[in-house]
mmCIF file of C-alpha atoms in Angstrom:
data_model
loop_
_atom_site.group_PDB
_atom_site.id
_atom_site.type_symbol
_atom_site.label_atom_id
_atom_site.label_comp_id
_atom_site.label_asym_id
_atom_site.label_seq_id
_atom_site.Cartn_x
_atom_site.Cartn_y
_atom_site.Cartn_z
ATOM 1 C CA MET H 1 -40.171 -60.962 -39.292
ATOM 2 C CA LYS H 2 -40.951 -57.992 -36.285
ATOM 3 C CA GLU H 3 -42.231 -59.279 -32.732
ATOM 4 C CA PHE H 4 -45.381 -57.905 -33.025
ATOM 5 C CA GLN H 5 -46.080 -57.912 -36.583
ATOM 6 C CA HIS H 6 -49.787 -59.133 -37.852
ATOM 7 C CA GLY H 7 -51.290 -60.503 -40.689
ATOM 8 C CA GLY H 8 -53.760 -58.669 -43.407
ATOM 9 C CA ASP H 9 -51.053 -56.125 -44.646
ATOM 10 C CA VAL H 10 -52.667 -56.678 -47.996
ATOM 11 C CA LYS H 11 -51.439 -53.206 -49.715
ATOM 12 C CA SER H 12 -47.573 -54.119 -48.765
ATOM 13 C CA PHE H 13 -48.268 -57.356 -50.274
ATOM 14 C CA ALA H 14 -50.008 -56.300 -53.365
ATOM 15 C CA ARG H 15 -47.015 -53.924 -54.049
ATOM 16 C CA LYS H 16 -44.399 -56.698 -53.323
ATOM 17 C CA ALA H 17 -46.798 -58.944 -55.904
ATOM 18 C CA LYS H 18 -47.209 -56.581 -58.635
ATOM 19 C CA CYS H 19 -50.808 -57.037 -58.483
ATOM 20 C CA GLN H 20 -54.075 -55.055 -57.443
ATOM 21 C CA VAL H 21 -55.345 -55.080 -53.958
ATOM 22 C CA LYS H 22 -58.768 -56.622 -55.187
ATOM 23 C CA GLU H 23 -56.666 -59.575 -56.631
ATOM 24 C CA VAL H 24 -55.132 -60.681 -53.366
ATOM 25 C CA ILE H 25 -56.394 -63.718 -51.848
ATOM 26 C CA ASP H 26 -55.463 -62.977 -48.228
ATOM 27 C CA LEU H 27 -55.811 -66.071 -46.266
ATOM 28 C CA SER H 28 -53.367 -64.170 -43.566
ATOM 29 C CA SER H 29 -56.176 -62.340 -41.574
ATOM 30 C CA ASN H 30 -58.959 -64.068 -39.765
ATOM 31 C CA ILE H 31 -61.745 -61.854 -40.418
ATOM 32 C CA ASN H 32 -65.088 -63.323 -41.206
ATOM 33 C CA PHE H 33 -64.802 -63.775 -45.232
ATOM 34 C CA LEU H 34 -68.680 -63.001 -45.279
ATOM 35 C CA LYS H 35 -69.799 -59.643 -44.931
ATOM 36 C CA PRO H 36 -73.720 -58.421 -43.962
ATOM 37 C CA LYS H 37 -75.347 -56.310 -46.541
ATOM 38 C CA LEU H 38 -76.541 -53.413 -44.542
ATOM 39 C CA ASP H 39 -78.747 -50.642 -46.056
ATOM 40 C CA ILE H 40 -77.535 -47.720 -44.316
ATOM 41 C CA ASP H 41 -77.453 -44.001 -45.615
ATOM 42 C CA PHE H 42 -74.374 -42.640 -44.093
ATOM 43 C CA ASN H 43 -75.376 -39.368 -45.522
ATOM 44 C CA SER H 44 -78.301 -39.014 -43.266
ATOM 45 C CA LEU H 45 -76.130 -39.451 -40.226
ATOM 46 C CA ASP H 46 -75.925 -36.288 -37.636
ATOM 47 C CA ILE H 47 -72.733 -35.823 -37.394
ATOM 48 C CA SER H 48 -72.739 -31.984 -36.433
ATOM 49 C CA SER H 49 -73.458 -33.047 -32.820
ATOM 50 C CA TYR H 50 -71.108 -35.635 -30.290
ATOM 51 C CA PRO H 51 -72.512 -39.214 -30.506
ATOM 52 C CA ASN H 52 -74.897 -40.659 -27.661
ATOM 53 C CA TYR H 53 -74.092 -44.141 -27.183
ATOM 54 C CA ASP H 54 -77.112 -45.199 -25.587
ATOM 55 C CA LYS H 55 -78.639 -47.496 -28.141
ATOM 56 C CA LEU H 56 -75.130 -49.200 -28.976
ATOM 57 C CA TYR H 57 -74.798 -49.955 -25.347
ATOM 58 C CA LYS H 58 -78.552 -51.367 -25.347
ATOM 59 C CA ALA H 59 -77.671 -53.380 -28.675
ATOM 60 C CA ILE H 60 -74.482 -54.775 -27.097
ATOM 61 C CA SER H 61 -76.054 -56.164 -23.798
ATOM 62 C CA LYS H 62 -78.957 -57.785 -25.476
ATOM 63 C CA HIS H 63 -76.429 -59.541 -27.659
ATOM 64 C CA TYR H 64 -74.283 -60.608 -24.796
ATOM 65 C CA ASN H 65 -77.126 -60.957 -22.297
ATOM 66 C CA VAL H 66 -75.428 -58.658 -19.786
ATOM 67 C CA MET H 67 -76.477 -55.632 -18.444
ATOM 68 C CA LYS H 68 -75.431 -52.174 -19.787
ATOM 69 C CA SER H 69 -73.759 -51.236 -16.433
ATOM 70 C CA GLN H 70 -71.521 -54.291 -17.145
ATOM 71 C CA ILE H 71 -69.854 -52.830 -20.457
ATOM 72 C CA GLU H 72 -67.409 -50.441 -21.495
ATOM 73 C CA LEU H 73 -66.753 -49.526 -25.103
ATOM 74 C CA TYR H 74 -63.213 -48.907 -26.584
ATOM 75 C CA ASN H 75 -61.862 -47.709 -29.902
ATOM 76 C CA GLY H 76 -60.837 -51.247 -30.820
ATOM 77 C CA GLY H 77 -60.060 -54.405 -28.931
ATOM 78 C CA SER H 78 -56.408 -53.577 -28.831
ATOM 79 C CA SER H 79 -57.167 -50.151 -27.487
ATOM 80 C CA ALA H 80 -59.357 -52.138 -24.713
ATOM 81 C CA ILE H 81 -56.139 -54.238 -23.908
ATOM 82 C CA PHE H 82 -53.818 -51.409 -23.645
ATOM 83 C CA LYS H 83 -56.390 -49.458 -21.468
ATOM 84 C CA LEU H 84 -56.773 -52.219 -19.149
ATOM 85 C CA PHE H 85 -53.130 -52.787 -18.433
ATOM 86 C CA GLU H 86 -52.850 -48.900 -17.632
ATOM 87 C CA ASN H 87 -55.847 -48.909 -15.707
ATOM 88 C CA LEU H 88 -55.579 -51.573 -13.340
ATOM 89 C CA LYS H 89 -51.654 -50.944 -12.534
ATOM 90 C CA LEU H 90 -50.499 -54.760 -11.448
ATOM 91 C CA LYS H 91 -47.200 -55.619 -11.352
ATOM 92 C CA HIS H 92 -47.156 -59.148 -12.706
ATOM 93 C CA CYS H 93 -48.699 -60.770 -15.559
ATOM 94 C CA THR H 94 -49.332 -64.315 -16.939
ATOM 95 C CA ILE H 95 -50.313 -65.092 -20.329
ATOM 96 C CA TYR H 96 -51.210 -68.334 -21.667
ATOM 97 C CA SER H 97 -49.421 -68.462 -25.133
ATOM 98 C CA PRO H 98 -48.792 -68.585 -27.795
ATOM 99 C CA ALA H 99 -51.552 -65.681 -27.855
ATOM 100 C CA TYR H 100 -52.643 -62.240 -29.525
ATOM 101 C CA LEU H 101 -49.148 -60.633 -29.514
ATOM 102 C CA GLU H 102 -50.575 -57.218 -28.351
ATOM 103 C CA TYR H 103 -50.915 -58.726 -24.703
ATOM 104 C CA LYS H 104 -47.372 -58.892 -24.735
ATOM 105 C CA LYS H 105 -46.621 -55.719 -26.226
ATOM 106 C CA ALA H 106 -49.009 -53.860 -23.563
ATOM 107 C CA ALA H 107 -47.489 -56.066 -20.803
ATOM 108 C CA GLN H 108 -44.283 -54.411 -21.823
ATOM 109 C CA ASN H 109 -45.437 -50.950 -22.329
ATOM 110 C CA PHE H 110 -46.454 -50.547 -18.938
ATOM 111 C CA GLY H 111 -43.684 -52.255 -17.089
ATOM 112 C CA TYR H 112 -45.506 -55.569 -16.005
ATOM 113 C CA GLU H 113 -43.066 -58.730 -15.107
ATOM 114 C CA ILE H 114 -44.376 -61.122 -17.772
ATOM 115 C CA GLU H 115 -44.436 -64.828 -17.504
ATOM 116 C CA LEU H 116 -45.289 -66.844 -20.320
ATOM 117 C CA ILE H 117 -47.055 -70.475 -19.761
ATOM 118 C CA ASN H 118 -47.062 -72.733 -22.918
ATOM 119 C CA ARG H 119 -50.578 -73.828 -23.703
ATOM 120 C CA PHE H 120 -49.140 -76.812 -25.454
ATOM 121 C CA LYS H 121 -47.481 -78.206 -22.712
ATOM 122 C CA ASP H 122 -47.615 -76.687 -19.212
ATOM 123 C CA MET H 123 -51.518 -75.842 -18.731
ATOM 124 C CA LYS H 124 -51.041 -76.919 -15.238
ATOM 125 C CA LYS H 125 -48.237 -75.017 -14.313
ATOM 126 C CA GLU H 126 -48.153 -72.839 -11.022
ATOM 127 C CA VAL H 127 -49.509 -69.371 -11.343
ATOM 128 C CA LYS H 128 -48.273 -66.359 -8.928
ATOM 129 C CA LYS H 129 -50.700 -65.205 -6.318
ATOM 130 C CA GLY H 130 -52.621 -62.047 -7.518
ATOM 131 C CA SER H 131 -50.954 -62.355 -11.087
ATOM 132 C CA PHE H 132 -53.049 -60.466 -14.068
ATOM 133 C CA VAL H 133 -54.116 -63.864 -15.957
ATOM 134 C CA ILE H 134 -54.562 -63.483 -19.720
ATOM 135 C CA PHE H 135 -56.062 -66.315 -21.604
ATOM 136 C CA VAL H 136 -57.444 -66.168 -25.245
ATOM 137 C CA ASN H 137 -60.455 -68.256 -25.855
ATOM 138 C CA PRO H 138 -60.708 -69.588 -28.574
ATOM 139 C CA SER H 139 -56.835 -69.547 -28.815
ATOM 140 C CA THR H 140 -54.790 -67.705 -31.046
ATOM 141 C CA PRO H 141 -53.306 -68.732 -33.436
ATOM 142 C CA ASP H 142 -54.610 -72.230 -33.211
ATOM 143 C CA ALA H 143 -58.636 -71.475 -32.527
ATOM 144 C CA LYS H 144 -58.502 -74.268 -29.943
ATOM 145 C CA CYS H 145 -61.666 -73.805 -27.602
ATOM 146 C CA TYR H 146 -60.946 -74.534 -23.709
ATOM 147 C CA ASN H 147 -63.433 -75.713 -20.976
ATOM 148 C CA ILE H 148 -62.072 -72.970 -18.513
ATOM 149 C CA ASN H 149 -64.168 -74.196 -15.628
ATOM 150 C CA GLU H 150 -61.458 -75.693 -13.884
ATOM 151 C CA LEU H 151 -58.870 -73.052 -14.774
ATOM 152 C CA LEU H 152 -61.005 -70.156 -13.390
ATOM 153 C CA ASN H 153 -61.389 -71.951 -10.023
ATOM 154 C CA PHE H 154 -57.598 -72.377 -9.775
ATOM 155 C CA TRP H 155 -57.034 -68.869 -10.609
ATOM 156 C CA ILE H 156 -59.552 -67.289 -8.191
ATOM 157 C CA LYS H 157 -58.104 -69.326 -5.440
ATOM 158 C CA LYS H 158 -54.763 -67.562 -6.604
ATOM 159 C CA GLU H 159 -56.674 -64.392 -6.174
ATOM 160 C CA CYS H 160 -55.884 -63.372 -9.937
ATOM 161 C CA THR H 161 -57.399 -60.888 -11.865
ATOM 162 C CA ILE H 162 -58.462 -62.690 -14.991
ATOM 163 C CA LEU H 163 -59.182 -61.363 -18.634
ATOM 164 C CA ILE H 164 -60.927 -64.066 -21.120
ATOM 165 C CA ASP H 165 -60.518 -62.880 -24.584
ATOM 166 C CA GLU H 166 -63.498 -64.277 -26.427
ATOM 167 C CA SER H 167 -62.893 -62.523 -29.375
ATOM 168 C CA PHE H 168 -63.525 -65.260 -31.785
ATOM 169 C CA LEU H 169 -66.043 -66.961 -29.647
ATOM 170 C CA GLU H 170 -69.058 -66.253 -31.936
ATOM 171 C CA PHE H 171 -67.395 -68.446 -34.412
ATOM 172 C CA THR H 172 -68.276 -71.732 -31.947
ATOM 173 C CA ASP H 173 -71.055 -73.244 -30.002
ATOM 174 C CA TYR H 174 -68.787 -72.462 -26.890
ATOM 175 C CA GLU H 175 -70.585 -70.559 -23.885
ATOM 176 C CA SER H 176 -69.468 -67.446 -22.632
ATOM 177 C CA THR H 177 -67.713 -66.675 -19.201
ATOM 178 C CA THR H 178 -70.149 -64.083 -18.690
ATOM 179 C CA LYS H 179 -72.073 -66.392 -16.485
ATOM 180 C CA TYR H 180 -69.499 -66.151 -14.073
ATOM 181 C CA LEU H 181 -69.365 -62.208 -13.832
ATOM 182 C CA GLY H 182 -71.530 -62.794 -10.137
ATOM 183 C CA LYS H 183 -69.288 -65.285 -8.827
ATOM 184 C CA TYR H 184 -66.157 -63.138 -8.808
ATOM 185 C CA ASP H 185 -65.418 -59.636 -8.694
ATOM 186 C CA LYS H 186 -61.610 -59.722 -10.518
ATOM 187 C CA LEU H 187 -63.106 -60.937 -13.696
ATOM 188 C CA TYR H 188 -62.923 -59.208 -17.017
ATOM 189 C CA ILE H 189 -64.004 -60.367 -20.524
ATOM 190 C CA LEU H 190 -63.026 -58.980 -23.958
ATOM 191 C CA LYS H 191 -65.455 -59.053 -27.039
ATOM 192 C CA SER H 192 -64.597 -58.318 -30.608
ATOM 193 C CA MET H 193 -67.783 -58.003 -32.846
ATOM 194 C CA THR H 194 -65.733 -56.878 -35.876
ATOM 195 C CA LYS H 195 -63.972 -60.139 -36.254
ATOM 196 C CA PHE H 196 -67.347 -62.057 -36.834
ATOM 197 C CA TYR H 197 -68.899 -59.326 -38.660
ATOM 198 C CA SER H 198 -65.958 -58.553 -41.066
ATOM 199 C CA SER H 199 -65.434 -55.070 -39.923
ATOM 200 C CA ALA H 200 -62.228 -54.385 -38.620
ATOM 201 C CA GLY H 201 -62.577 -51.125 -39.807
ATOM 202 C CA ILE H 202 -64.982 -50.365 -37.447
ATOM 203 C CA ARG H 203 -63.087 -49.844 -34.582
ATOM 204 C CA VAL H 204 -65.377 -51.021 -31.483
ATOM 205 C CA GLY H 205 -64.073 -53.039 -28.562
ATOM 206 C CA THR H 206 -65.898 -54.142 -25.413
ATOM 207 C CA ILE H 207 -64.813 -55.046 -22.018
ATOM 208 C CA ILE H 208 -67.262 -56.685 -19.958
ATOM 209 C CA SER H 209 -67.096 -56.901 -16.256
ATOM 210 C CA SER H 210 -69.010 -56.192 -12.837
ATOM 211 C CA LYS H 211 -70.699 -53.051 -12.634
ATOM 212 C CA GLU H 212 -68.104 -51.661 -9.764
ATOM 213 C CA ASN H 213 -64.960 -52.346 -11.995
ATOM 214 C CA ILE H 214 -66.812 -51.000 -15.209
ATOM 215 C CA ILE H 215 -67.482 -47.644 -12.982
ATOM 216 C CA LYS H 216 -63.783 -47.451 -12.249
ATOM 217 C CA LEU H 217 -62.469 -47.992 -15.791
ATOM 218 C CA ARG H 218 -65.270 -45.605 -17.089
ATOM 219 C CA GLU H 219 -63.723 -42.734 -14.863
ATOM 220 C CA LYS H 220 -60.380 -42.896 -16.400
ATOM 221 C CA GLU H 221 -61.971 -42.788 -20.125
ATOM 222 C CA PRO H 222 -62.914 -39.671 -22.450
ATOM 223 C CA MET H 223 -66.593 -39.035 -22.790
ATOM 224 C CA TRP H 224 -66.351 -39.693 -26.530
ATOM 225 C CA LYS H 225 -64.177 -42.488 -28.345
ATOM 226 C CA ILE H 226 -66.308 -44.037 -31.047
ATOM 227 C CA SER H 227 -67.160 -42.361 -33.896
ATOM 228 C CA THR H 228 -71.069 -42.082 -34.956
ATOM 229 C CA PHE H 229 -70.296 -43.832 -38.248
ATOM 230 C CA ASP H 230 -68.986 -47.015 -36.032
ATOM 231 C CA MET H 231 -71.544 -46.781 -33.361
ATOM 232 C CA ASN H 232 -74.590 -47.073 -36.349
ATOM 233 C CA TYR H 233 -72.761 -49.800 -38.363
ATOM 234 C CA LEU H 234 -72.740 -52.156 -35.385
ATOM 235 C CA ILE H 235 -76.059 -50.792 -34.300
ATOM 236 C CA GLU H 236 -77.367 -52.076 -37.516
ATOM 237 C CA VAL H 237 -75.497 -55.419 -37.681
ATOM 238 C CA LEU H 238 -76.434 -56.636 -34.465
ATOM 239 C CA LYS H 239 -79.736 -56.542 -36.026
ATOM 240 C CA TYR H 240 -79.190 -59.423 -38.596
ATOM 241 C CA LYS H 241 -79.970 -62.721 -36.815
ATOM 242 C CA LYS H 242 -79.998 -64.415 -40.143
ATOM 243 C CA PHE H 243 -76.841 -63.305 -41.260
ATOM 244 C CA TYR H 244 -75.258 -64.470 -37.549
ATOM 245 C CA LYS H 245 -76.826 -68.186 -38.294
ATOM 246 C CA LYS H 246 -75.394 -67.937 -42.223
ATOM 247 C CA ALA H 247 -72.109 -67.180 -41.418
ATOM 248 C CA LYS H 248 -71.298 -69.435 -38.481
ATOM 249 C CA LYS H 249 -73.089 -72.329 -40.690
ATOM 250 C CA ARG H 250 -70.513 -71.124 -43.962
ATOM 251 C CA ASN H 251 -67.556 -70.727 -41.962
ATOM 252 C CA LYS H 252 -67.983 -74.320 -40.252
ATOM 253 C CA GLU H 253 -68.384 -75.926 -43.776
ATOM 254 C CA ASN H 254 -65.435 -74.109 -45.135
ATOM 255 C CA LEU H 255 -63.291 -74.943 -42.013
ATOM 256 C CA LYS H 256 -63.614 -78.658 -42.863
ATOM 257 C CA LEU H 257 -63.259 -78.072 -46.494
ATOM 258 C CA LEU H 258 -59.716 -76.169 -45.845
ATOM 259 C CA CYS H 259 -58.694 -79.177 -43.243
ATOM 260 C CA SER H 260 -59.527 -81.680 -45.795
ATOM 261 C CA THR H 261 -57.784 -79.598 -48.456
ATOM 262 C CA LEU H 262 -54.507 -79.351 -46.479
ATOM 263 C CA GLU H 263 -54.232 -83.295 -45.604
ATOM 264 C CA LYS H 264 -53.472 -83.939 -49.175
ATOM 265 C CA HIS H 265 -50.264 -81.921 -49.344
ATOM 266 C CA SER H 266 -47.020 -83.941 -48.087
ATOM 267 C CA PHE H 267 -45.638 -80.586 -46.858
ATOM 268 C CA ILE H 268 -48.075 -80.353 -44.531
ATOM 269 C CA LYS H 269 -46.496 -81.834 -41.165
ATOM 270 C CA MET H 270 -49.503 -81.058 -38.846
ATOM 271 C CA ILE H 271 -52.806 -79.157 -38.711
ATOM 272 C CA HIS H 272 -54.130 -78.400 -35.316
ATOM 273 C CA GLN H 273 -57.439 -78.909 -34.422
ATOM 274 C CA SER H 274 -59.633 -75.941 -35.141
ATOM 275 C CA GLU H 275 -63.111 -74.568 -33.698
ATOM 276 C CA ALA H 276 -62.720 -70.962 -35.235
ATOM 277 C CA ASN H 277 -62.431 -69.736 -38.790
ATOM 278 C CA TYR H 278 -58.703 -70.250 -39.101
ATOM 279 C CA ILE H 279 -56.046 -72.960 -38.468
ATOM 280 C CA LEU H 280 -52.558 -73.381 -37.305
ATOM 281 C CA VAL H 281 -50.331 -75.636 -39.670
ATOM 282 C CA LYS H 282 -46.896 -76.954 -39.152
ATOM 283 C CA LEU H 283 -44.927 -77.477 -42.043
ATOM 284 C CA LYS H 284 -41.872 -79.930 -42.874
ATOM 285 C CA GLY H 285 -39.385 -79.529 -45.619
ATOM 286 C CA ILE H 286 -39.970 -75.419 -46.017
ATOM 287 C CA LYS H 287 -40.474 -73.127 -43.727
ATOM 288 C CA ALA H 288 -43.361 -70.313 -43.341
ATOM 289 C CA LYS H 289 -41.164 -67.558 -44.892
ATOM 290 C CA GLU H 290 -40.207 -69.916 -47.850
ATOM 291 C CA LEU H 291 -43.949 -70.672 -48.254
ATOM 292 C CA GLN H 292 -44.946 -66.907 -48.508
ATOM 293 C CA GLU H 293 -42.525 -66.303 -51.162
ATOM 294 C CA LYS H 294 -43.751 -69.485 -53.314
ATOM 295 C CA LEU H 295 -47.151 -68.072 -52.743
ATOM 296 C CA LEU H 296 -46.603 -64.842 -54.177
ATOM 297 C CA PRO H 297 -46.994 -65.521 -57.803
ATOM 298 C CA TYR H 298 -50.406 -67.128 -57.144
ATOM 299 C CA LYS H 299 -51.084 -63.685 -55.076
ATOM 300 C CA ILE H 300 -52.092 -65.766 -51.970
ATOM 301 C CA MET H 301 -51.267 -64.215 -48.447
ATOM 302 C CA ILE H 302 -50.565 -66.612 -45.407
ATOM 303 C CA ARG H 303 -49.525 -65.834 -42.047
ATOM 304 C CA ASP H 304 -46.309 -66.593 -40.827
ATOM 305 C CA CYS H 305 -46.360 -67.219 -36.943
ATOM 306 C CA SER H 306 -42.762 -67.652 -36.006
ATOM 307 C CA ASN H 307 -43.018 -64.409 -34.124
ATOM 308 C CA PHE H 308 -45.398 -66.004 -31.573
ATOM 309 C CA ASP H 309 -44.137 -67.132 -28.380
ATOM 310 C CA PHE H 310 -43.358 -71.111 -28.443
ATOM 311 C CA LEU H 311 -43.993 -71.663 -32.268
ATOM 312 C CA GLY H 312 -41.154 -72.036 -34.686
ATOM 313 C CA LYS H 313 -40.359 -70.853 -38.100
ATOM 314 C CA LYS H 314 -42.187 -73.609 -39.825
ATOM 315 C CA HIS H 315 -45.622 -72.756 -38.419
ATOM 316 C CA ILE H 316 -48.426 -70.759 -40.556
ATOM 317 C CA ARG H 317 -51.734 -69.792 -40.122
ATOM 318 C CA ILE H 318 -54.466 -69.889 -42.722
ATOM 319 C CA ALA H 319 -57.811 -68.395 -42.166
ATOM 320 C CA VAL H 320 -60.896 -69.689 -43.377
ATOM 321 C CA LYS H 321 -62.076 -68.037 -46.526
ATOM 322 C CA SER H 322 -64.429 -68.810 -49.606
ATOM 323 C CA LYS H 323 -64.845 -72.076 -51.486
ATOM 324 C CA LYS H 324 -62.945 -70.403 -54.303
ATOM 325 C CA SER H 325 -59.988 -69.331 -52.348
ATOM 326 C CA ILE H 326 -59.561 -72.912 -50.552
ATOM 327 C CA GLU H 327 -59.332 -74.286 -54.249
ATOM 328 C CA LEU H 328 -56.787 -71.638 -55.530
ATOM 329 C CA LEU H 329 -54.749 -72.215 -52.837
ATOM 330 C CA ASN H 330 -54.888 -76.379 -53.035
ATOM 331 C CA LYS H 331 -53.852 -75.525 -56.741
ATOM 332 C CA ALA H 332 -51.058 -73.676 -55.555
ATOM 333 C CA PHE H 333 -50.013 -76.057 -53.233
ATOM 334 C CA GLU H 334 -49.997 -78.872 -55.771
ATOM 335 C CA ASP H 335 -47.515 -76.539 -57.912
ATOM 336 C CA ILE H 336 -45.083 -75.750 -55.065
ATOM 337 C CA ALA H 337 -45.285 -79.489 -53.815
ATOM 338 C CA LYS H 338 -43.503 -80.538 -57.019
ATOM 339 C CA CYS H 339 -40.819 -78.066 -56.466
ATOM 340 C CA ILE H 340 -40.048 -79.181 -52.775
#
């Protein structure tokens, strides 16, 4: 597969499976399977004037318990990543891998010297002084949550610039690193609400840092970069506290069900412990690409993880979805096991 290819390309899969997009069971994309039901009349929105983001800044600052002056908005999480690499203008980057592939792509695009640290084996490896450290928590694609207090102290002693990606933290009970903002002036935190609120098409990503850092970032940004539609959707969705609790509970229940389902099958060699809404699995007796092909008649998509650093051709990621989807996956796996 391509070096920076992601999951979730449902339309291409549907063409290959010769089915309708609505028939596809997408277990490749780790977007919340539950969606908030909002009562918004988009026809009533004033789109004839330029957007004012004050209400969105207020909603996000309240949601993450940070000041509005500590927030900068971007046209999606990936855009935030690329802009940060571009604007910091550092020379060396350390990525704890496997990690979200856009980090490596951004580092390459902006001429950074890249060092990859294998999270599974070398967590205590030395880091170059002054490096731009990237750490995803919960991690991708294995959904492990790290207690990074010790790591933060280690990076701070090395005078590193630090980016903690907390895009999937809302699926967990772990605390955010926002509490360290007043303790270190080279800390940046990435938030992506669209994963939890099942709205990847709403392109809003958030960088949280010190007021001084945000001022510097904002100076290099255009005045308008998020649409009125994106803005109003997120303002409304952040009001739904009942959805937050319900979605978190249901994802945890279905994560447990998915794990117990996978454990039944002989071609599953290892299931990585997960604390978010996706699972990293190592196969035996079959490669990821082969399993994808065998799932095609069942209209089920899974993520081939062979293009992640330090993973191989037998690693797959399966997203937590509805109970019905898990049941259909189980039935497909039962059939496939007979042919392996």
